[in-house]
Amino acid sequence: MSGWSARSPESGSANGPKAGPARNKGRPSDLIQSVQRALRVMEAIGAAPGGLTAKQVARRCELNLPTAYHLLRTLTYEGYLIRGNAGTYLVGLEVSDRYAELSRTMQGPSSVAEVLQRTVGETGYSHYLGRIVDERVAISAVREGGRSPHLEDLIIGFDDGAHATALGKALLSTMSPQERHHYLRQSGMRRYTTTTVTEPRELEYDLANLAARGVYTEKGQYRNNVGCVATVVRDDPDPRCRTVIACTMPLHDLVWYESRVKRRLRRAAEELQPLI
């Protein structure tokens, strides 16, 4: 029987697109404004589950109405938007194709996926790979397991809450103190639960203790009643090559099976090392 037997014992505004981290960098002098406007339109519509009308798009993206109509017609023609019966615009199927391409690019060789899938099959828990992408701590691969709670935020490309997740802490540990200070100053240390570490000094102390063990854990710091464990697969002078593996589970499972979870995670990291 696969798996282990159990024993009993705030983000972007809902009214508009969130500013992405890449836009916090120095602004190039040769940006194409129409492309920027189209991207803001996509973000605004993507953030509205029921879609938006042309007037709503114009208002939220601060466009005049003719410009909004031109952008909406172009994006609809290219398949990135769909126009509904009520005159609202929704995200189109071309977006899912781009997401699939992103997943394949970030995930790496198929053998990496096979290791993740096998580990999920043996434990029943969801597993994640994390990397530093565009100078952000981000999830680069996901395999969900039935014994882990579904966390809708933890998808490929998720790049928030590094201070509150074991995956994030493992990647933060590969940075110098100065790099971490700069990163956390840019990203902030949002409180997700009552146990989230929100002070840089406390996080430094936490990372130092966890680094000595070689495995990073958090218990209910990102989501209540959820635990996470992570370890470094590859540390590298090039930040883009640094990789970690993490798994999530109900908090009571982590309390009961912590040593077993850590052993299996280390083994998965060893299997991944020659593939990353």
Short mmCIF file of N, CA, C and O in Angstrom, two decimals, residues 52-182:
data_model
loop_
_atom_site.label_atom_id
_atom_site.label_comp_id
_atom_site.label_asym_id
_atom_site.label_seq_id
_atom_site.Cartn_x
_atom_site.Cartn_y
_atom_site.Cartn_z
N LEU A 52 -15.00 41.64 -17.42
CA LEU A 52 -15.20 43.08 -17.37
C LEU A 52 -15.76 43.58 -18.70
O LEU A 52 -15.46 43.02 -19.75
N THR A 53 -16.56 44.63 -18.65
CA THR A 53 -17.02 45.29 -19.87
C THR A 53 -15.92 46.25 -20.35
O THR A 53 -14.97 46.54 -19.62
N ALA A 54 -16.09 46.76 -21.56
CA ALA A 54 -15.10 47.70 -22.10
C ALA A 54 -15.01 48.94 -21.23
O ALA A 54 -13.91 49.46 -20.99
N LYS A 55 -16.14 49.44 -20.76
CA LYS A 55 -16.12 50.63 -19.91
C LYS A 55 -15.39 50.36 -18.60
O LYS A 55 -14.64 51.22 -18.09
N GLN A 56 -15.60 49.16 -18.02
CA GLN A 56 -14.90 48.82 -16.78
C GLN A 56 -13.40 48.70 -17.01
O GLN A 56 -12.60 49.13 -16.18
N VAL A 57 -13.02 48.12 -18.13
CA VAL A 57 -11.60 48.01 -18.47
C VAL A 57 -10.99 49.40 -18.61
O VAL A 57 -9.90 49.69 -18.08
N ALA A 58 -11.66 50.27 -19.33
CA ALA A 58 -11.15 51.63 -19.52
C ALA A 58 -10.96 52.33 -18.18
O ALA A 58 -9.94 53.00 -17.96
N ARG A 59 -11.93 52.18 -17.28
CA ARG A 59 -11.84 52.84 -15.99
C ARG A 59 -10.72 52.26 -15.14
O ARG A 59 -9.93 53.00 -14.54
N ARG A 60 -10.63 50.94 -15.06
CA ARG A 60 -9.62 50.30 -14.20
C ARG A 60 -8.20 50.47 -14.72
O ARG A 60 -7.26 50.53 -13.95
N CYS A 61 -8.07 50.54 -16.04
CA CYS A 61 -6.72 50.66 -16.63
C CYS A 61 -6.39 52.10 -17.00
O CYS A 61 -5.33 52.36 -17.59
N GLU A 62 -7.31 53.03 -16.68
CA GLU A 62 -7.09 54.45 -16.94
C GLU A 62 -6.82 54.71 -18.42
O GLU A 62 -5.85 55.37 -18.80
N LEU A 63 -7.72 54.17 -19.25
CA LEU A 63 -7.62 54.35 -20.70
C LEU A 63 -8.84 55.11 -21.18
O LEU A 63 -9.91 55.05 -20.56
N ASN A 64 -8.70 55.79 -22.33
CA ASN A 64 -9.92 56.33 -22.93
C ASN A 64 -10.66 55.18 -23.60
O ASN A 64 -10.06 54.15 -23.95
N LEU A 65 -11.96 55.34 -23.78
CA LEU A 65 -12.79 54.22 -24.25
C LEU A 65 -12.39 53.72 -25.64
O LEU A 65 -12.33 52.50 -25.85
N PRO A 66 -12.11 54.59 -26.62
CA PRO A 66 -11.69 54.06 -27.94
C PRO A 66 -10.43 53.20 -27.86
O PRO A 66 -10.33 52.16 -28.51
N THR A 67 -9.46 53.63 -27.04
CA THR A 67 -8.24 52.82 -26.88
C THR A 67 -8.57 51.46 -26.27
O THR A 67 -8.05 50.43 -26.70
N ALA A 68 -9.43 51.46 -25.26
CA ALA A 68 -9.82 50.20 -24.63
C ALA A 68 -10.47 49.26 -25.64
O ALA A 68 -10.16 48.06 -25.69
N TYR A 69 -11.36 49.80 -26.49
CA TYR A 69 -12.01 48.97 -27.51
C TYR A 69 -10.98 48.39 -28.50
O TYR A 69 -11.06 47.21 -28.87
N HIS A 70 -10.03 49.20 -28.94
CA HIS A 70 -9.01 48.73 -29.87
C HIS A 70 -8.21 47.57 -29.26
O HIS A 70 -7.96 46.55 -29.91
N LEU A 71 -7.80 47.73 -28.01
CA LEU A 71 -7.02 46.68 -27.34
C LEU A 71 -7.86 45.41 -27.15
O LEU A 71 -7.37 44.30 -27.38
N LEU A 72 -9.10 45.58 -26.75
CA LEU A 72 -9.97 44.42 -26.51
C LEU A 72 -10.24 43.66 -27.80
O LEU A 72 -10.21 42.42 -27.82
N ARG A 73 -10.49 44.37 -28.90
CA ARG A 73 -10.73 43.69 -30.17
C ARG A 73 -9.49 42.94 -30.64
O ARG A 73 -9.58 41.82 -31.15
N THR A 74 -8.32 43.55 -30.48
CA THR A 74 -7.08 42.90 -30.90
C THR A 74 -6.82 41.64 -30.08
O THR A 74 -6.50 40.57 -30.62
N LEU A 75 -6.94 41.75 -28.75
CA LEU A 75 -6.69 40.60 -27.88
C LEU A 75 -7.72 39.49 -28.11
O LEU A 75 -7.38 38.30 -28.01
N THR A 76 -8.95 39.87 -28.43
CA THR A 76 -9.97 38.86 -28.72
C THR A 76 -9.67 38.16 -30.04
O THR A 76 -9.78 36.93 -30.16
N TYR A 77 -9.28 38.92 -31.06
CA TYR A 77 -8.93 38.33 -32.35
C TYR A 77 -7.78 37.33 -32.21
O TYR A 77 -7.78 36.27 -32.85
N GLU A 78 -6.79 37.65 -31.36
CA GLU A 78 -5.64 36.77 -31.17
C GLU A 78 -5.93 35.60 -30.24
O GLU A 78 -5.08 34.72 -30.07
N GLY A 79 -7.11 35.56 -29.64
CA GLY A 79 -7.49 34.44 -28.79
C GLY A 79 -7.14 34.58 -27.32
O GLY A 79 -7.36 33.66 -26.54
N TYR A 80 -6.62 35.75 -26.94
CA TYR A 80 -6.24 35.94 -25.54
C TYR A 80 -7.41 36.40 -24.68
O TYR A 80 -7.35 36.34 -23.45
N LEU A 81 -8.48 36.83 -25.33
CA LEU A 81 -9.71 37.18 -24.63
C LEU A 81 -10.89 36.54 -25.35
O LEU A 81 -10.81 36.22 -26.54
N ILE A 82 -11.99 36.38 -24.62
CA ILE A 82 -13.25 35.91 -25.19
C ILE A 82 -14.32 36.94 -24.83
O ILE A 82 -14.38 37.41 -23.69
N ARG A 83 -15.16 37.27 -25.78
CA ARG A 83 -16.26 38.22 -25.50
C ARG A 83 -17.51 37.42 -25.19
O ARG A 83 -17.99 36.64 -26.00
N GLY A 84 -18.02 37.61 -23.97
CA GLY A 84 -19.21 36.89 -23.54
C GLY A 84 -20.49 37.51 -24.07
O GLY A 84 -20.50 38.59 -24.66
N ASN A 85 -21.62 36.81 -23.81
CA ASN A 85 -22.91 37.27 -24.31
C ASN A 85 -23.34 38.58 -23.68
O ASN A 85 -24.08 39.36 -24.30
N ALA A 86 -22.91 38.83 -22.46
CA ALA A 86 -23.34 40.05 -21.76
C ALA A 86 -22.42 41.23 -22.06
O ALA A 86 -22.52 42.28 -21.41
N GLY A 87 -21.54 41.09 -23.05
CA GLY A 87 -20.65 42.17 -23.39
C GLY A 87 -19.41 42.24 -22.51
O GLY A 87 -18.64 43.20 -22.61
N THR A 88 -19.21 41.22 -21.67
CA THR A 88 -18.02 41.20 -20.82
C THR A 88 -16.91 40.43 -21.53
O THR A 88 -17.16 39.56 -22.37
N TYR A 89 -15.70 40.75 -21.17
CA TYR A 89 -14.52 40.09 -21.74
C TYR A 89 -13.90 39.19 -20.69
O TYR A 89 -13.73 39.59 -19.52
N LEU A 90 -13.56 37.96 -21.10
CA LEU A 90 -12.96 36.96 -20.21
C LEU A 90 -11.64 36.50 -20.80
O LEU A 90 -11.38 36.67 -22.00
N VAL A 91 -10.81 35.88 -19.96
CA VAL A 91 -9.53 35.35 -20.42
C VAL A 91 -9.75 34.23 -21.41
O VAL A 91 -10.60 33.34 -21.20
N GLY A 92 -9.00 34.24 -22.52
CA GLY A 92 -9.18 33.25 -23.58
C GLY A 92 -8.24 32.06 -23.47
O GLY A 92 -7.34 32.01 -22.62
N LEU A 93 -8.42 31.10 -24.38
CA LEU A 93 -7.69 29.84 -24.33
C LEU A 93 -6.21 29.99 -24.65
O LEU A 93 -5.40 29.16 -24.24
N GLU A 94 -5.84 31.02 -25.40
CA GLU A 94 -4.43 31.20 -25.71
C GLU A 94 -3.60 31.39 -24.44
O GLU A 94 -2.41 31.04 -24.40
N VAL A 95 -4.20 31.92 -23.38
CA VAL A 95 -3.48 32.12 -22.12
C VAL A 95 -3.08 30.77 -21.53
O VAL A 95 -1.97 30.61 -21.01
N SER A 96 -3.98 29.78 -21.61
CA SER A 96 -3.64 28.46 -21.07
C SER A 96 -2.50 27.82 -21.86
O SER A 96 -1.67 27.10 -21.29
N ASP A 97 -2.43 28.09 -23.15
CA ASP A 97 -1.32 27.56 -23.95
C ASP A 97 0.01 28.16 -23.50
O ASP A 97 1.03 27.48 -23.40
N ARG A 98 0.01 29.47 -23.22
CA ARG A 98 1.23 30.11 -22.75
C ARG A 98 1.61 29.58 -21.37
O ARG A 98 2.79 29.42 -21.06
N TYR A 99 0.61 29.30 -20.54
CA TYR A 99 0.89 28.75 -19.20
C TYR A 99 1.53 27.36 -19.31
O TYR A 99 2.48 27.04 -18.60
N ALA A 100 1.03 26.55 -20.24
CA ALA A 100 1.62 25.22 -20.44
C ALA A 100 3.06 25.33 -20.88
O ALA A 100 3.93 24.56 -20.44
N GLU A 101 3.34 26.29 -21.75
CA GLU A 101 4.72 26.50 -22.20
C GLU A 101 5.61 26.95 -21.05
O GLU A 101 6.76 26.51 -20.91
N LEU A 102 5.09 27.85 -20.20
CA LEU A 102 5.83 28.29 -19.02
C LEU A 102 6.14 27.11 -18.10
O LEU A 102 7.25 26.97 -17.59
N SER A 103 5.14 26.25 -17.90
CA SER A 103 5.33 25.09 -17.03
C SER A 103 6.45 24.20 -17.54
O SER A 103 7.31 23.75 -16.78
N ARG A 104 6.45 23.93 -18.85
CA ARG A 104 7.47 23.06 -19.42
C ARG A 104 8.85 23.70 -19.29
O ARG A 104 9.84 23.03 -19.01
N THR A 105 8.92 25.02 -19.49
CA THR A 105 10.21 25.71 -19.43
C THR A 105 10.78 25.69 -18.02
O THR A 105 11.96 25.42 -17.80
N MET A 106 9.95 25.97 -17.03
CA MET A 106 10.42 26.09 -15.65
C MET A 106 10.65 24.73 -14.99
O MET A 106 11.47 24.59 -14.10
N GLN A 107 9.92 23.72 -15.42
CA GLN A 107 9.98 22.43 -14.76
C GLN A 107 11.29 21.70 -15.05
O GLN A 107 11.78 20.96 -14.20
N GLY A 108 11.85 21.87 -16.21
CA GLY A 108 13.09 21.19 -16.54
C GLY A 108 12.83 19.86 -17.22
O GLY A 108 11.73 19.58 -17.71
N PRO A 109 13.84 18.98 -17.27
CA PRO A 109 13.71 17.70 -17.98
C PRO A 109 12.58 16.85 -17.43
O PRO A 109 12.21 16.95 -16.26
N SER A 110 12.04 15.99 -18.30
CA SER A 110 10.92 15.14 -17.87
C SER A 110 11.32 14.22 -16.73
O SER A 110 10.49 13.81 -15.92
N SER A 111 12.60 13.90 -16.60
CA SER A 111 13.04 13.03 -15.52
C SER A 111 12.86 13.70 -14.16
O SER A 111 12.66 13.02 -13.15
N VAL A 112 12.93 15.03 -14.13
CA VAL A 112 12.65 15.76 -12.89
C VAL A 112 11.19 15.53 -12.50
O VAL A 112 10.88 15.26 -11.34
N ALA A 113 10.30 15.66 -13.48
CA ALA A 113 8.88 15.42 -13.22
C ALA A 113 8.64 14.00 -12.73
O ALA A 113 7.78 13.77 -11.86
N GLU A 114 9.36 13.05 -13.27
CA GLU A 114 9.19 11.66 -12.86
C GLU A 114 9.59 11.45 -11.40
O GLU A 114 8.93 10.72 -10.66
N VAL A 115 10.68 12.11 -10.98
CA VAL A 115 11.09 12.00 -9.57
C VAL A 115 10.03 12.59 -8.67
O VAL A 115 9.65 12.00 -7.64
N LEU A 116 9.51 13.74 -9.05
CA LEU A 116 8.46 14.37 -8.24
C LEU A 116 7.23 13.48 -8.17
O LEU A 116 6.65 13.28 -7.09
N GLN A 117 6.81 12.93 -9.32
CA GLN A 117 5.62 12.10 -9.34
C GLN A 117 5.79 10.84 -8.49
O GLN A 117 4.89 10.43 -7.77
N ARG A 118 6.97 10.24 -8.57
CA ARG A 118 7.22 9.04 -7.78
C ARG A 118 7.20 9.36 -6.27
O ARG A 118 6.64 8.60 -5.47
N THR A 119 7.78 10.50 -5.91
CA THR A 119 7.80 10.88 -4.50
C THR A 119 6.39 11.16 -3.99
O THR A 119 6.04 10.76 -2.86
N VAL A 120 5.59 11.81 -4.81
CA VAL A 120 4.19 12.05 -4.43
C VAL A 120 3.45 10.73 -4.28
O VAL A 120 2.68 10.54 -3.34
N GLY A 121 3.68 9.79 -5.20
CA GLY A 121 3.02 8.50 -5.12
C GLY A 121 3.39 7.71 -3.88
O GLY A 121 2.55 7.01 -3.30
N GLU A 122 4.63 7.83 -3.44
CA GLU A 122 5.08 7.08 -2.26
C GLU A 122 4.61 7.70 -0.95
O GLU A 122 4.40 6.99 0.03
N THR A 123 4.46 9.02 -0.93
CA THR A 123 4.11 9.70 0.33
C THR A 123 2.66 10.15 0.39
O THR A 123 2.09 10.26 1.47
N GLY A 124 2.09 10.47 -0.77
CA GLY A 124 0.74 11.03 -0.79
C GLY A 124 0.70 12.53 -0.62
O GLY A 124 -0.38 13.13 -0.66
N TYR A 125 1.87 13.17 -0.41
CA TYR A 125 1.91 14.61 -0.14
C TYR A 125 2.28 15.39 -1.40
O TYR A 125 3.04 14.90 -2.25
N SER A 126 1.80 16.63 -1.47
CA SER A 126 2.14 17.52 -2.58
C SER A 126 3.60 17.96 -2.47
O SER A 126 4.08 18.28 -1.38
N HIS A 127 4.30 17.97 -3.62
CA HIS A 127 5.70 18.39 -3.65
C HIS A 127 5.90 19.51 -4.67
O HIS A 127 5.19 19.60 -5.68
N TYR A 128 6.88 20.35 -4.38
CA TYR A 128 7.14 21.54 -5.18
C TYR A 128 8.65 21.71 -5.40
O TYR A 128 9.44 21.38 -4.52
N LEU A 129 9.01 22.23 -6.55
CA LEU A 129 10.37 22.71 -6.76
C LEU A 129 10.34 24.22 -6.71
O LEU A 129 9.38 24.85 -7.19
N GLY A 130 11.38 24.82 -6.12
CA GLY A 130 11.49 26.26 -6.07
C GLY A 130 12.80 26.72 -6.64
O GLY A 130 13.83 26.05 -6.49
N ARG A 131 12.79 27.87 -7.34
CA ARG A 131 14.00 28.46 -7.91
C ARG A 131 13.93 29.97 -7.77
O ARG A 131 12.87 30.53 -7.45
N ILE A 132 15.05 30.61 -8.03
CA ILE A 132 15.08 32.07 -8.09
C ILE A 132 14.90 32.45 -9.55
O ILE A 132 15.77 32.18 -10.38
N VAL A 133 13.76 33.03 -9.85
CA VAL A 133 13.39 33.38 -11.22
C VAL A 133 13.20 34.89 -11.30
O VAL A 133 12.39 35.45 -10.56
N ASP A 134 13.96 35.53 -12.17
CA ASP A 134 13.88 36.98 -12.33
C ASP A 134 14.07 37.67 -10.97
O ASP A 134 13.35 38.60 -10.63
N GLU A 135 15.03 37.15 -10.19
CA GLU A 135 15.41 37.68 -8.89
C GLU A 135 14.31 37.51 -7.84
O GLU A 135 14.33 38.18 -6.80
N ARG A 136 13.37 36.62 -8.07
CA ARG A 136 12.30 36.35 -7.11
C ARG A 136 12.30 34.88 -6.73
O ARG A 136 12.58 34.00 -7.55
N VAL A 137 11.99 34.58 -5.47
CA VAL A 137 11.80 33.21 -5.02
C VAL A 137 10.46 32.73 -5.59
O VAL A 137 9.41 33.31 -5.29
N ALA A 138 10.49 31.69 -6.41
CA ALA A 138 9.28 31.28 -7.12
C ALA A 138 9.15 29.76 -7.18
O ALA A 138 10.14 29.03 -7.15
N ILE A 139 7.92 29.29 -7.29
CA ILE A 139 7.65 27.86 -7.50
C ILE A 139 7.82 27.56 -8.99
O ILE A 139 7.26 28.26 -9.83
N SER A 140 8.60 26.52 -9.30
CA SER A 140 8.86 26.19 -10.70
C SER A 140 8.26 24.86 -11.14
O SER A 140 8.22 24.57 -12.33
N ALA A 141 7.79 24.04 -10.21
CA ALA A 141 7.13 22.77 -10.56
C ALA A 141 6.25 22.35 -9.40
O ALA A 141 6.58 22.60 -8.23
N VAL A 142 5.14 21.70 -9.72
CA VAL A 142 4.18 21.27 -8.70
C VAL A 142 3.66 19.88 -9.05
O VAL A 142 3.33 19.60 -10.21
N ARG A 143 3.60 19.01 -8.06
CA ARG A 143 2.89 17.74 -8.17
C ARG A 143 2.05 17.58 -6.91
O ARG A 143 2.57 17.50 -5.81
N GLU A 144 0.72 17.57 -7.08
CA GLU A 144 -0.16 17.52 -5.92
C GLU A 144 -0.43 16.09 -5.48
O GLU A 144 -0.53 15.18 -6.29
N GLY A 145 -0.55 15.92 -4.16
CA GLY A 145 -0.87 14.63 -3.57
C GLY A 145 -2.17 14.69 -2.81
O GLY A 145 -2.52 15.73 -2.23
N GLY A 146 -2.88 13.58 -2.77
CA GLY A 146 -4.20 13.55 -2.15
C GLY A 146 -4.21 13.75 -0.66
O GLY A 146 -5.25 14.11 -0.08
N ARG A 147 -3.08 13.52 0.01
CA ARG A 147 -3.05 13.66 1.46
C ARG A 147 -2.71 15.07 1.92
O ARG A 147 -2.73 15.35 3.11
N SER A 148 -2.38 15.95 0.98
CA SER A 148 -2.09 17.34 1.32
C SER A 148 -3.31 18.21 1.04
O SER A 148 -4.05 17.96 0.09
N PRO A 149 -3.51 19.23 1.84
CA PRO A 149 -4.60 20.18 1.54
C PRO A 149 -4.28 20.92 0.25
O PRO A 149 -3.12 21.22 -0.03
N HIS A 150 -5.31 21.20 -0.53
CA HIS A 150 -5.11 21.96 -1.77
C HIS A 150 -4.90 23.42 -1.42
O HIS A 150 -5.75 24.04 -0.78
N LEU A 151 -3.77 23.97 -1.83
CA LEU A 151 -3.45 25.38 -1.60
C LEU A 151 -3.48 26.09 -2.95
O LEU A 151 -2.54 25.97 -3.73
N GLU A 152 -4.55 26.82 -3.20
CA GLU A 152 -4.77 27.38 -4.53
C GLU A 152 -3.69 28.37 -4.94
O GLU A 152 -3.45 28.58 -6.13
N ASP A 153 -3.02 28.99 -3.98
CA ASP A 153 -1.98 29.96 -4.32
C ASP A 153 -0.70 29.31 -4.82
O ASP A 153 0.04 29.91 -5.61
N LEU A 154 -0.42 28.10 -4.36
CA LEU A 154 0.88 27.48 -4.63
C LEU A 154 0.87 26.80 -6.00
O LEU A 154 0.74 25.59 -6.13
N ILE A 155 1.03 27.61 -7.02
CA ILE A 155 1.08 27.13 -8.40
C ILE A 155 2.39 27.60 -9.03
O ILE A 155 3.12 28.40 -8.44
N ILE A 156 2.69 27.09 -10.20
CA ILE A 156 3.91 27.50 -10.89
C ILE A 156 3.91 29.01 -11.10
O ILE A 156 2.93 29.58 -11.58
N GLY A 157 5.00 29.64 -10.72
CA GLY A 157 5.12 31.08 -10.84
C GLY A 157 4.80 31.84 -9.58
O GLY A 157 5.09 33.04 -9.50
N PHE A 158 4.24 31.18 -8.55
CA PHE A 158 3.93 31.88 -7.29
C PHE A 158 5.23 32.40 -6.68
O PHE A 158 6.19 31.65 -6.51
N ASP A 159 5.27 33.69 -6.35
CA ASP A 159 6.52 34.28 -5.89
C ASP A 159 6.32 35.20 -4.67
O ASP A 159 7.06 36.16 -4.49
N ASP A 160 5.34 34.89 -3.84
CA ASP A 160 5.10 35.66 -2.62
C ASP A 160 5.42 34.82 -1.39
O ASP A 160 5.56 33.61 -1.46
N GLY A 161 5.52 35.49 -0.25
CA GLY A 161 5.59 34.80 1.04
C GLY A 161 6.83 33.97 1.28
O GLY A 161 6.77 32.97 1.99
N ALA A 162 7.98 34.38 0.73
CA ALA A 162 9.20 33.59 0.92
C ALA A 162 9.54 33.43 2.39
O ALA A 162 10.05 32.39 2.81
N HIS A 163 9.25 34.44 3.20
CA HIS A 163 9.58 34.40 4.63
C HIS A 163 8.67 33.48 5.41
O HIS A 163 8.98 33.12 6.55
N ALA A 164 7.53 33.07 4.80
CA ALA A 164 6.52 32.31 5.53
C ALA A 164 6.43 30.85 5.10
O ALA A 164 5.71 30.08 5.73
N THR A 165 7.12 30.46 4.04
CA THR A 165 7.07 29.08 3.56
C THR A 165 8.42 28.41 3.71
O THR A 165 9.46 29.08 3.64
N ALA A 166 8.42 27.10 3.88
CA ALA A 166 9.69 26.38 3.98
C ALA A 166 10.45 26.46 2.66
O ALA A 166 11.68 26.58 2.65
N LEU A 167 9.73 26.40 1.54
CA LEU A 167 10.39 26.53 0.23
C LEU A 167 11.10 27.87 0.14
O LEU A 167 12.25 27.96 -0.29
N GLY A 168 10.42 28.93 0.54
CA GLY A 168 11.03 30.25 0.50
C GLY A 168 12.21 30.37 1.43
O GLY A 168 13.25 30.96 1.07
N LYS A 169 12.10 29.81 2.63
CA LYS A 169 13.20 29.89 3.59
C LYS A 169 14.43 29.16 3.07
O LYS A 169 15.56 29.62 3.26
N ALA A 170 14.21 28.02 2.43
CA ALA A 170 15.34 27.26 1.90
C ALA A 170 16.08 28.08 0.84
O ALA A 170 17.32 28.10 0.81
N LEU A 171 15.34 28.76 -0.03
CA LEU A 171 15.98 29.59 -1.05
C LEU A 171 16.59 30.86 -0.45
O LEU A 171 17.67 31.29 -0.86
N LEU A 172 15.93 31.44 0.53
CA LEU A 172 16.51 32.61 1.21
C LEU A 172 17.83 32.25 1.88
O LEU A 172 18.74 33.08 1.96
N SER A 173 17.95 31.00 2.34
CA SER A 173 19.17 30.58 3.02
C SER A 173 20.38 30.55 2.09
O SER A 173 21.52 30.58 2.54
N THR A 174 20.13 30.48 0.76
CA THR A 174 21.24 30.46 -0.20
C THR A 174 21.76 31.88 -0.49
O THR A 174 22.75 32.02 -1.19
N MET A 175 21.07 32.90 0.03
CA MET A 175 21.50 34.28 -0.17
C MET A 175 22.40 34.73 0.97
O MET A 175 22.36 34.17 2.07
N SER A 176 23.19 35.73 0.72
CA SER A 176 23.97 36.35 1.79
C SER A 176 23.03 37.19 2.65
O SER A 176 21.93 37.55 2.21
N PRO A 177 23.42 37.51 3.89
CA PRO A 177 22.56 38.36 4.72
C PRO A 177 22.19 39.67 4.03
O PRO A 177 21.06 40.15 4.16
N GLN A 178 23.14 40.26 3.30
CA GLN A 178 22.86 41.51 2.61
C GLN A 178 21.82 41.31 1.49
O GLN A 178 20.92 42.13 1.30
N GLU A 179 21.96 40.19 0.76
CA GLU A 179 20.99 39.90 -0.30
C GLU A 179 19.60 39.66 0.28
O GLU A 179 18.59 40.12 -0.28
N ARG A 180 19.54 38.92 1.41
CA ARG A 180 18.24 38.68 2.04
C ARG A 180 17.61 39.99 2.51
O ARG A 180 16.40 40.19 2.35
N HIS A 181 18.44 40.85 3.11
CA HIS A 181 17.92 42.12 3.60
C HIS A 181 17.31 42.93 2.45
O HIS A 181 16.21 43.48 2.58
N HIS A 182 18.01 42.97 1.33
CA HIS A 182 17.51 43.71 0.17
C HIS A 182 16.23 43.06 -0.35
O HIS A 182 15.25 43.75 -0.67
#
